[in-house]
Amino acid sequence: MEEKTENGFSEQQMRRRRVNKMKMSILTGAGVWIIILSVLMVAMFVKLVFLENKLERLEESIISVQRVVEEQKKAAGSSQEGEKESISDSDAAAGSVAQEDGQAGNMPVETEQSRKVYLTFDDGPSENTSKILDILKERNIKATFFVVGFDDEASRELYQRIVAEGHTLGMHSYSHKYDMIYQSLDAFKEDMSHLQAYLEEVTGVTPTIMRFPGGSSNQVSNVDMKELIRYVEGEGLTYFDWNIESGDATSQAYTSDELVQNVMTEVVKYDTSVVLMHDTSAKAATVEALVPMIDQLQEIGAELLPIDETTKLIQHIPVDSVE
Ligand SMILES: [Zn+2]
């Protein structure tokens, strides 16, 4: 009787052990599967993110190709309007001449990948504009001026000189008063179309490149910037922000050497750099910095170019992120 119970007991124990063993192997198997599936899921997720990024880049390049095609179509379409055609021709010519000049002037000794640098001057014209233009002319370099509206004779001549010397005349806003232009979409429209019509009247060229005051990422606009972006897109305008700040707008009063240094340490990070500088009478250091900045940029083989419709978009809020 006792033996029987003992036998029964050990059999029960054995069975329990077997069951435990089976449970363990099932659990281990399931565990292994869970690990394999998790690894697969992570791998697929990484792949998905990679593909999404790739798609984004493709979309970007499609959009820029479309933009160029549209521009060409526009140029071809306006052939009946003699004046306009000659303007867009001279624009294109100025652009290509600038590119050739840039390449010839740079002569990179080491054949590193081409580095494009776009010098941009905001808020002019000012007492410094002619000094800036003199330096650029002497160095045979084209740049971009994002101007505001002044109706005095000296300013009118400066707008004309910017265009005549092959630089890009970009729009920045007529008043540059944040509380006015960013009050409503209508206020913004009125300011921008006023500036465009004014510059067209003074120079004969209709500007299509612009920069939002404070940049597209400004935090002061009353209106959603995406709404303003949709508007400028609809008007056929292309806006540019910047990826390099010289620092001449900060409260810290940089010396010209420091401004050059600020630009040079950043410029090596990008294949396309849009450099933010200011053309106002208070910014003497900017004018002073210009010659050494150009020298040092050319030393590293950078091409110095004016912004045009083919320039890689540098935008804080990318236009293709706005539906
Ligand atoms: Zn500004």
mmCIF file of C-alpha atoms and ligand atoms in Angstrom:
data_model
loop_
_atom_site.group_PDB
_atom_site.id
_atom_site.type_symbol
_atom_site.label_atom_id
_atom_site.label_comp_id
_atom_site.label_asym_id
_atom_site.label_seq_id
_atom_site.Cartn_x
_atom_site.Cartn_y
_atom_site.Cartn_z
ATOM 1 C CA MET A 1 0.000 0.000 0.000
ATOM 2 C CA GLU A 2 2.797 2.310 1.038
ATOM 3 C CA GLU A 3 4.880 1.258 -1.964
ATOM 4 C CA LYS A 4 1.983 1.819 -4.317
ATOM 5 C CA THR A 5 1.501 5.309 -2.981
ATOM 6 C CA GLU A 6 5.223 5.961 -3.305
ATOM 7 C CA ASN A 7 5.202 4.688 -6.908
ATOM 8 C CA GLY A 8 2.151 6.736 -7.680
ATOM 9 C CA PHE A 9 3.804 9.740 -6.089
ATOM 10 C CA SER A 10 7.056 9.452 -8.090
ATOM 11 C CA GLU A 11 5.130 8.831 -11.286
ATOM 12 C CA GLN A 12 3.177 11.956 -10.565
ATOM 13 C CA GLN A 13 6.426 13.813 -9.954
ATOM 14 C CA MET A 14 7.876 12.510 -13.232
ATOM 15 C CA ARG A 15 4.779 13.552 -15.097
ATOM 16 C CA ARG A 16 4.919 16.942 -13.525
ATOM 17 C CA ARG A 17 8.573 17.261 -14.502
ATOM 18 C CA ARG A 18 7.741 16.220 -18.058
ATOM 19 C CA VAL A 19 4.933 18.719 -18.212
ATOM 20 C CA ASN A 20 7.241 21.392 -16.814
ATOM 21 C CA LYS A 21 9.862 20.481 -19.373
ATOM 22 C CA MET A 22 7.315 20.736 -22.164
ATOM 23 C CA LYS A 23 6.090 24.026 -20.773
ATOM 24 C CA MET A 24 9.646 25.298 -20.664
ATOM 25 C CA SER A 25 10.370 24.271 -24.233
ATOM 26 C CA ILE A 26 7.133 25.819 -25.440
ATOM 27 C CA LEU A 27 7.918 29.005 -23.564
ATOM 28 C CA THR A 28 11.501 29.068 -24.867
ATOM 29 C CA GLY A 29 10.244 28.464 -28.391
ATOM 30 C CA ALA A 30 7.696 31.241 -28.045
ATOM 31 C CA GLY A 31 10.359 33.506 -26.568
ATOM 32 C CA VAL A 32 12.703 32.845 -29.446
ATOM 33 C CA TRP A 33 9.915 33.582 -31.899
ATOM 34 C CA ILE A 34 9.018 36.791 -30.111
ATOM 35 C CA ILE A 35 12.665 37.887 -30.275
ATOM 36 C CA ILE A 36 12.917 36.974 -33.989
ATOM 37 C CA LEU A 37 9.669 38.775 -34.774
ATOM 38 C CA SER A 38 10.731 41.848 -32.770
ATOM 39 C CA VAL A 39 14.059 41.983 -34.582
ATOM 40 C CA LEU A 40 12.225 41.651 -37.904
ATOM 41 C CA MET A 41 9.802 44.395 -36.912
ATOM 42 C CA VAL A 42 12.610 46.732 -35.882
ATOM 43 C CA ALA A 43 14.448 45.971 -39.125
ATOM 44 C CA MET A 44 11.305 46.643 -41.145
ATOM 45 C CA PHE A 45 10.666 49.846 -39.231
ATOM 46 C CA VAL A 46 14.213 51.069 -39.904
ATOM 47 C CA LYS A 47 13.788 50.187 -43.559
ATOM 48 C CA LEU A 48 10.462 52.050 -43.647
ATOM 49 C CA VAL A 49 12.010 55.191 -42.158
ATOM 50 C CA PHE A 50 14.863 54.913 -44.632
ATOM 51 C CA LEU A 51 12.460 54.566 -47.558
ATOM 52 C CA GLU A 52 10.354 57.459 -46.313
ATOM 53 C CA ASN A 53 13.432 59.672 -46.183
ATOM 54 C CA LYS A 54 14.400 58.563 -49.629
ATOM 55 C CA LEU A 55 10.920 59.357 -50.896
ATOM 56 C CA GLU A 56 11.078 62.791 -49.319
ATOM 57 C CA ARG A 57 14.375 63.514 -51.033
ATOM 58 C CA LEU A 58 12.957 62.290 -54.327
ATOM 59 C CA GLU A 59 9.913 64.509 -53.903
ATOM 60 C CA GLU A 60 12.197 67.440 -53.178
ATOM 61 C CA SER A 61 14.191 66.862 -56.318
ATOM 62 C CA ILE A 62 11.025 66.389 -58.397
ATOM 63 C CA ILE A 63 9.706 69.670 -57.065
ATOM 64 C CA SER A 64 12.911 71.495 -57.902
ATOM 65 C CA VAL A 65 12.917 70.001 -61.406
ATOM 66 C CA GLN A 66 9.286 71.051 -61.823
ATOM 67 C CA ARG A 67 10.209 74.535 -60.700
ATOM 68 C CA VAL A 68 12.947 74.786 -63.326
ATOM 69 C CA VAL A 69 10.615 73.454 -66.031
ATOM 70 C CA GLU A 70 7.938 75.953 -65.027
ATOM 71 C CA GLU A 71 10.463 78.750 -65.169
ATOM 72 C CA GLN A 72 11.540 77.695 -68.645
ATOM 73 C CA LYS A 73 7.924 77.464 -69.760
ATOM 74 C CA LYS A 74 7.258 80.909 -68.326
ATOM 75 C CA ALA A 75 10.296 82.322 -70.112
ATOM 76 C CA ALA A 76 9.170 80.722 -73.384
ATOM 77 C CA GLY A 77 5.562 81.817 -72.863
ATOM 78 C CA SER A 78 6.399 85.460 -72.420
ATOM 79 C CA SER A 79 8.203 85.690 -75.743
ATOM 80 C CA GLN A 80 5.410 87.863 -77.129
ATOM 81 C CA GLU A 81 5.980 90.401 -74.406
ATOM 82 C CA GLY A 82 9.246 91.708 -75.729
ATOM 83 C CA GLU A 83 10.259 93.600 -72.652
ATOM 84 C CA LYS A 84 9.609 90.747 -70.271
ATOM 85 C CA GLU A 85 11.512 88.305 -72.417
ATOM 86 C CA SER A 86 14.569 90.470 -72.469
ATOM 87 C CA ILE A 87 14.361 90.770 -68.701
ATOM 88 C CA SER A 88 14.208 87.056 -68.100
ATOM 89 C CA ASP A 89 16.968 86.602 -70.652
ATOM 90 C CA SER A 90 19.194 89.061 -68.916
ATOM 91 C CA ASP A 91 18.383 87.367 -65.618
ATOM 92 C CA ALA A 92 19.419 84.011 -66.976
ATOM 93 C CA ALA A 93 22.493 85.500 -68.574
ATOM 94 C CA ALA A 94 23.494 87.225 -65.369
ATOM 95 C CA GLY A 95 23.109 83.957 -63.546
ATOM 96 C CA SER A 96 25.200 81.915 -65.929
ATOM 97 C CA VAL A 97 27.860 84.579 -66.273
ATOM 98 C CA ALA A 98 28.082 84.663 -62.505
ATOM 99 C CA GLN A 99 28.517 80.936 -62.386
ATOM 100 C CA GLU A 100 31.302 80.959 -64.926
ATOM 101 C CA ASP A 101 32.976 83.839 -63.177
ATOM 102 C CA GLY A 102 32.670 82.066 -59.897
ATOM 103 C CA GLN A 103 34.299 78.940 -61.238
ATOM 104 C CA ALA A 104 37.048 80.788 -63.027
ATOM 105 C CA GLY A 105 37.692 82.992 -60.026
ATOM 106 C CA ASN A 106 37.810 80.133 -57.599
ATOM 107 C CA MET A 107 40.037 77.638 -59.341
ATOM 108 C CA PRO A 108 39.897 75.086 -56.566
ATOM 109 C CA VAL A 109 43.345 73.513 -56.373
ATOM 110 C CA GLU A 110 42.103 70.370 -54.724
ATOM 111 C CA THR A 111 39.175 68.854 -56.554
ATOM 112 C CA GLU A 112 36.888 68.585 -53.588
ATOM 113 C CA GLN A 113 33.127 68.581 -54.180
ATOM 114 C CA SER A 114 31.852 71.972 -55.228
ATOM 115 C CA ARG A 115 30.659 74.077 -52.344
ATOM 116 C CA LYS A 116 28.135 76.751 -53.208
ATOM 117 C CA VAL A 117 27.907 79.840 -51.048
ATOM 118 C CA TYR A 118 25.221 82.491 -51.443
ATOM 119 C CA LEU A 119 25.969 85.784 -49.716
ATOM 120 C CA THR A 120 22.735 87.574 -48.857
ATOM 121 C CA PHE A 121 22.209 91.107 -47.542
ATOM 122 C CA ASP A 122 18.943 92.009 -45.829
ATOM 123 C CA ASP A 123 17.169 95.279 -45.071
ATOM 124 C CA GLY A 124 18.954 97.523 -47.587
ATOM 125 C CA PRO A 125 19.523 99.683 -49.428
ATOM 126 C CA SER A 126 21.534 101.772 -46.990
ATOM 127 C CA GLU A 127 24.589 103.988 -46.758
ATOM 128 C CA ASN A 128 26.634 100.804 -46.992
ATOM 129 C CA THR A 129 25.084 99.370 -50.168
ATOM 130 C CA SER A 130 27.439 101.123 -52.553
ATOM 131 C CA LYS A 131 30.466 100.012 -50.488
ATOM 132 C CA ILE A 132 29.219 96.416 -50.595
ATOM 133 C CA LEU A 133 28.572 96.690 -54.338
ATOM 134 C CA ASP A 134 32.049 98.140 -54.922
ATOM 135 C CA ILE A 135 33.688 95.203 -53.147
ATOM 136 C CA LEU A 136 31.587 92.649 -55.013
ATOM 137 C CA LYS A 137 32.349 94.334 -58.306
ATOM 138 C CA GLU A 138 36.064 94.411 -57.642
ATOM 139 C CA ARG A 139 36.014 90.715 -56.801
ATOM 140 C CA ASN A 140 33.661 89.893 -59.656
ATOM 141 C CA ILE A 141 31.192 88.237 -57.325
ATOM 142 C CA LYS A 142 27.402 88.217 -57.485
ATOM 143 C CA ALA A 143 25.258 88.191 -54.371
ATOM 144 C CA THR A 144 21.647 88.594 -53.310
ATOM 145 C CA PHE A 145 20.019 91.671 -51.776
ATOM 146 C CA PHE A 146 16.721 91.234 -49.941
ATOM 147 C CA VAL A 147 15.591 94.820 -50.003
ATOM 148 C CA VAL A 148 12.905 96.885 -48.347
ATOM 149 C CA GLY A 149 11.061 99.879 -49.778
ATOM 150 C CA PHE A 150 12.635 103.356 -49.768
ATOM 151 C CA ASP A 151 11.459 105.995 -52.212
ATOM 152 C CA ASP A 152 14.334 108.492 -52.042
ATOM 153 C CA GLU A 153 16.454 109.037 -55.138
ATOM 154 C CA ALA A 154 19.626 107.493 -53.666
ATOM 155 C CA SER A 155 17.774 104.260 -52.837
ATOM 156 C CA ARG A 156 16.197 104.115 -56.288
ATOM 157 C CA GLU A 157 19.656 104.318 -57.829
ATOM 158 C CA LEU A 158 20.895 101.550 -55.565
ATOM 159 C CA TYR A 159 18.080 99.172 -56.593
ATOM 160 C CA GLN A 160 19.037 99.885 -60.195
ATOM 161 C CA ARG A 161 22.724 99.340 -59.517
ATOM 162 C CA ILE A 162 22.037 95.998 -57.800
ATOM 163 C CA VAL A 163 20.233 94.809 -60.924
ATOM 164 C CA ALA A 164 22.650 96.365 -63.422
ATOM 165 C CA GLU A 165 25.637 94.668 -61.788
ATOM 166 C CA GLY A 166 24.067 91.220 -62.040
ATOM 167 C CA HIS A 167 23.046 90.647 -58.441
ATOM 168 C CA THR A 168 19.735 89.165 -57.430
ATOM 169 C CA LEU A 169 17.244 91.768 -56.286
ATOM 170 C CA GLY A 170 15.167 89.879 -53.738
ATOM 171 C CA MET A 171 12.134 91.172 -51.878
ATOM 172 C CA HIS A 172 12.048 91.427 -48.110
ATOM 173 C CA SER A 173 8.864 93.514 -47.608
ATOM 174 C CA TYR A 174 8.103 97.163 -48.184
ATOM 175 C CA SER A 175 7.772 98.322 -44.589
ATOM 176 C CA HIS A 176 9.638 95.592 -42.672
ATOM 177 C CA LYS A 177 7.295 96.362 -39.791
ATOM 178 C CA TYR A 178 6.407 93.011 -38.263
ATOM 179 C CA ASP A 179 3.264 94.276 -36.551
ATOM 180 C CA MET A 180 1.957 95.590 -39.860
ATOM 181 C CA ILE A 181 2.854 92.933 -42.397
ATOM 182 C CA TYR A 182 2.121 89.965 -40.143
ATOM 183 C CA GLN A 183 -1.184 91.372 -38.928
ATOM 184 C CA SER A 184 -3.216 89.534 -41.566
ATOM 185 C CA LEU A 185 -2.877 87.795 -44.895
ATOM 186 C CA ASP A 186 -4.320 90.887 -46.588
ATOM 187 C CA ALA A 187 -1.792 93.184 -44.937
ATOM 188 C CA PHE A 188 1.018 90.897 -46.050
ATOM 189 C CA LYS A 189 -0.327 90.716 -49.623
ATOM 190 C CA GLU A 190 -0.615 94.471 -49.809
ATOM 191 C CA ASP A 191 2.920 95.045 -48.536
ATOM 192 C CA MET A 192 4.522 92.464 -50.842
ATOM 193 C CA SER A 193 2.655 93.458 -53.979
ATOM 194 C CA HIS A 194 3.448 97.098 -53.220
ATOM 195 C CA LEU A 195 7.173 96.274 -53.025
ATOM 196 C CA GLN A 196 7.093 94.107 -56.139
ATOM 197 C CA ALA A 197 5.326 96.747 -58.212
ATOM 198 C CA TYR A 198 7.649 99.444 -56.890
ATOM 199 C CA LEU A 199 10.837 97.515 -57.678
ATOM 200 C CA GLU A 200 9.479 96.641 -61.101
ATOM 201 C CA GLU A 201 8.789 100.308 -61.777
ATOM 202 C CA VAL A 202 12.250 101.384 -60.626
ATOM 203 C CA THR A 203 14.383 98.617 -62.165
ATOM 204 C CA GLY A 204 12.264 97.100 -64.933
ATOM 205 C CA VAL A 205 12.748 93.692 -63.331
ATOM 206 C CA THR A 206 10.002 91.800 -61.473
ATOM 207 C CA PRO A 207 11.567 90.157 -58.446
ATOM 208 C CA THR A 208 10.532 86.539 -57.825
ATOM 209 C CA ILE A 209 12.943 85.660 -55.028
ATOM 210 C CA MET A 210 12.035 86.740 -51.528
ATOM 211 C CA ARG A 211 12.811 86.361 -47.859
ATOM 212 C CA PHE A 212 10.203 86.706 -45.142
ATOM 213 C CA PRO A 213 11.154 89.348 -42.564
ATOM 214 C CA GLY A 214 12.406 87.325 -39.608
ATOM 215 C CA GLY A 215 12.496 84.212 -41.827
ATOM 216 C CA SER A 216 9.727 81.697 -42.516
ATOM 217 C CA SER A 217 10.296 80.367 -38.989
ATOM 218 C CA ASN A 218 9.633 83.721 -37.305
ATOM 219 C CA GLN A 219 7.620 83.602 -34.123
ATOM 220 C CA VAL A 220 6.079 87.044 -34.453
ATOM 221 C CA SER A 221 3.518 86.542 -37.208
ATOM 222 C CA ASN A 222 -0.111 86.809 -36.274
ATOM 223 C CA VAL A 223 -0.976 84.802 -39.348
ATOM 224 C CA ASP A 224 0.009 81.135 -39.652
ATOM 225 C CA MET A 225 3.199 81.243 -41.731
ATOM 226 C CA LYS A 226 1.938 78.283 -43.740
ATOM 227 C CA GLU A 227 -0.885 80.477 -44.983
ATOM 228 C CA LEU A 228 1.627 83.102 -46.136
ATOM 229 C CA ILE A 229 3.785 80.406 -47.722
ATOM 230 C CA ARG A 230 0.782 79.135 -49.703
ATOM 231 C CA TYR A 231 0.159 82.689 -50.831
ATOM 232 C CA VAL A 232 3.729 83.394 -52.021
ATOM 233 C CA GLU A 233 3.827 79.999 -53.742
ATOM 234 C CA GLY A 234 0.623 80.884 -55.572
ATOM 235 C CA GLU A 235 2.225 84.143 -56.682
ATOM 236 C CA GLY A 236 5.154 82.248 -58.212
ATOM 237 C CA LEU A 237 7.585 83.569 -55.619
ATOM 238 C CA THR A 238 10.404 81.490 -54.142
ATOM 239 C CA TYR A 239 11.443 82.242 -50.581
ATOM 240 C CA PHE A 240 14.827 81.618 -49.047
ATOM 241 C CA ASP A 241 15.825 81.559 -45.412
ATOM 242 C CA TRP A 242 19.446 80.940 -44.400
ATOM 243 C CA ASN A 243 21.519 78.178 -42.842
ATOM 244 C CA ILE A 244 24.431 80.374 -41.784
ATOM 245 C CA GLU A 245 24.282 83.537 -39.733
ATOM 246 C CA SER A 246 27.222 85.875 -39.884
ATOM 247 C CA GLY A 247 25.977 87.118 -36.532
ATOM 248 C CA ASP A 248 25.767 90.749 -37.596
ATOM 249 C CA ALA A 249 22.156 91.001 -36.434
ATOM 250 C CA THR A 250 22.714 89.769 -32.900
ATOM 251 C CA SER A 251 22.906 92.107 -29.943
ATOM 252 C CA GLN A 252 26.503 91.033 -29.492
ATOM 253 C CA ALA A 253 28.673 93.478 -31.428
ATOM 254 C CA TYR A 254 30.970 91.144 -33.342
ATOM 255 C CA THR A 255 34.154 92.485 -34.870
ATOM 256 C CA SER A 256 34.622 91.928 -38.589
ATOM 257 C CA ASP A 257 37.126 89.141 -37.824
ATOM 258 C CA GLU A 258 34.532 87.389 -35.688
ATOM 259 C CA LEU A 259 31.909 87.710 -38.417
ATOM 260 C CA VAL A 260 34.304 86.053 -40.870
ATOM 261 C CA GLN A 261 35.089 83.364 -38.323
ATOM 262 C CA ASN A 262 31.385 82.712 -37.673
ATOM 263 C CA VAL A 263 30.825 82.117 -41.380
ATOM 264 C CA MET A 264 33.958 80.068 -42.009
ATOM 265 C CA THR A 265 33.336 77.609 -39.175
ATOM 266 C CA GLU A 266 29.813 76.929 -40.475
ATOM 267 C CA VAL A 267 30.341 76.955 -44.208
ATOM 268 C CA VAL A 268 32.407 73.747 -44.198
ATOM 269 C CA LYS A 269 29.373 71.829 -42.934
ATOM 270 C CA TYR A 270 27.211 72.331 -46.037
ATOM 271 C CA ASP A 271 27.390 71.859 -49.779
ATOM 272 C CA THR A 272 25.002 74.803 -50.144
ATOM 273 C CA SER A 273 25.256 77.714 -47.741
ATOM 274 C CA VAL A 274 22.990 80.734 -47.629
ATOM 275 C CA VAL A 275 24.735 83.323 -45.469
ATOM 276 C CA LEU A 276 22.632 85.918 -43.647
ATOM 277 C CA MET A 277 24.143 89.401 -43.455
ATOM 278 C CA HIS A 278 22.692 92.880 -43.181
ATOM 279 C CA ASP A 279 22.947 95.963 -45.318
ATOM 280 C CA THR A 280 22.099 98.754 -42.894
ATOM 281 C CA SER A 281 24.061 101.857 -41.990
ATOM 282 C CA ALA A 282 24.807 100.511 -38.493
ATOM 283 C CA LYS A 283 26.547 97.403 -39.830
ATOM 284 C CA ALA A 284 29.996 98.733 -40.666
ATOM 285 C CA ALA A 285 31.602 95.484 -39.471
ATOM 286 C CA THR A 286 29.722 93.602 -42.203
ATOM 287 C CA VAL A 287 31.320 95.755 -44.902
ATOM 288 C CA GLU A 288 34.714 95.361 -43.257
ATOM 289 C CA ALA A 289 34.279 91.584 -43.065
ATOM 290 C CA LEU A 290 33.435 91.209 -46.722
ATOM 291 C CA VAL A 291 36.899 91.191 -48.310
ATOM 292 C CA PRO A 292 38.487 88.699 -45.887
ATOM 293 C CA MET A 293 35.320 86.580 -46.017
ATOM 294 C CA ILE A 294 35.411 86.369 -49.817
ATOM 295 C CA ASP A 295 39.166 85.625 -49.727
ATOM 296 C CA GLN A 296 38.779 82.812 -47.242
ATOM 297 C CA LEU A 297 35.741 81.341 -48.997
ATOM 298 C CA GLN A 298 37.633 81.272 -52.276
ATOM 299 C CA GLU A 299 40.623 79.706 -50.544
ATOM 300 C CA ILE A 300 38.480 76.702 -49.624
ATOM 301 C CA GLY A 301 37.218 76.476 -53.193
ATOM 302 C CA ALA A 302 33.711 77.815 -52.580
ATOM 303 C CA GLU A 303 31.687 79.105 -55.521
ATOM 304 C CA LEU A 304 30.057 82.431 -54.645
ATOM 305 C CA LEU A 305 26.753 82.777 -56.469
ATOM 306 C CA PRO A 306 23.598 84.894 -56.600
ATOM 307 C CA ILE A 307 20.371 83.117 -55.646
ATOM 308 C CA ASP A 308 18.176 82.179 -58.586
ATOM 309 C CA GLU A 309 15.390 79.731 -59.359
ATOM 310 C CA THR A 310 17.839 76.834 -59.598
ATOM 311 C CA THR A 311 19.354 77.393 -56.157
ATOM 312 C CA LYS A 312 18.820 74.543 -53.718
ATOM 313 C CA LEU A 313 16.065 75.679 -51.385
ATOM 314 C CA ILE A 314 17.210 76.631 -47.920
ATOM 315 C CA GLN A 315 13.969 77.084 -46.011
ATOM 316 C CA HIS A 316 13.232 76.851 -42.297
ATOM 317 C CA ILE A 317 9.686 75.774 -43.132
ATOM 318 C CA PRO A 318 10.127 73.741 -46.337
ATOM 319 C CA VAL A 319 7.630 74.746 -48.984
ATOM 320 C CA ASP A 320 6.790 71.092 -49.658
ATOM 321 C CA SER A 321 5.780 70.621 -46.031
ATOM 322 C CA VAL A 322 2.895 73.021 -46.686
ATOM 323 C CA GLU A 323 -0.115 71.495 -48.398
HETATM 324 ZN ZN ZN B 1 15.099 91.930 -42.214
#
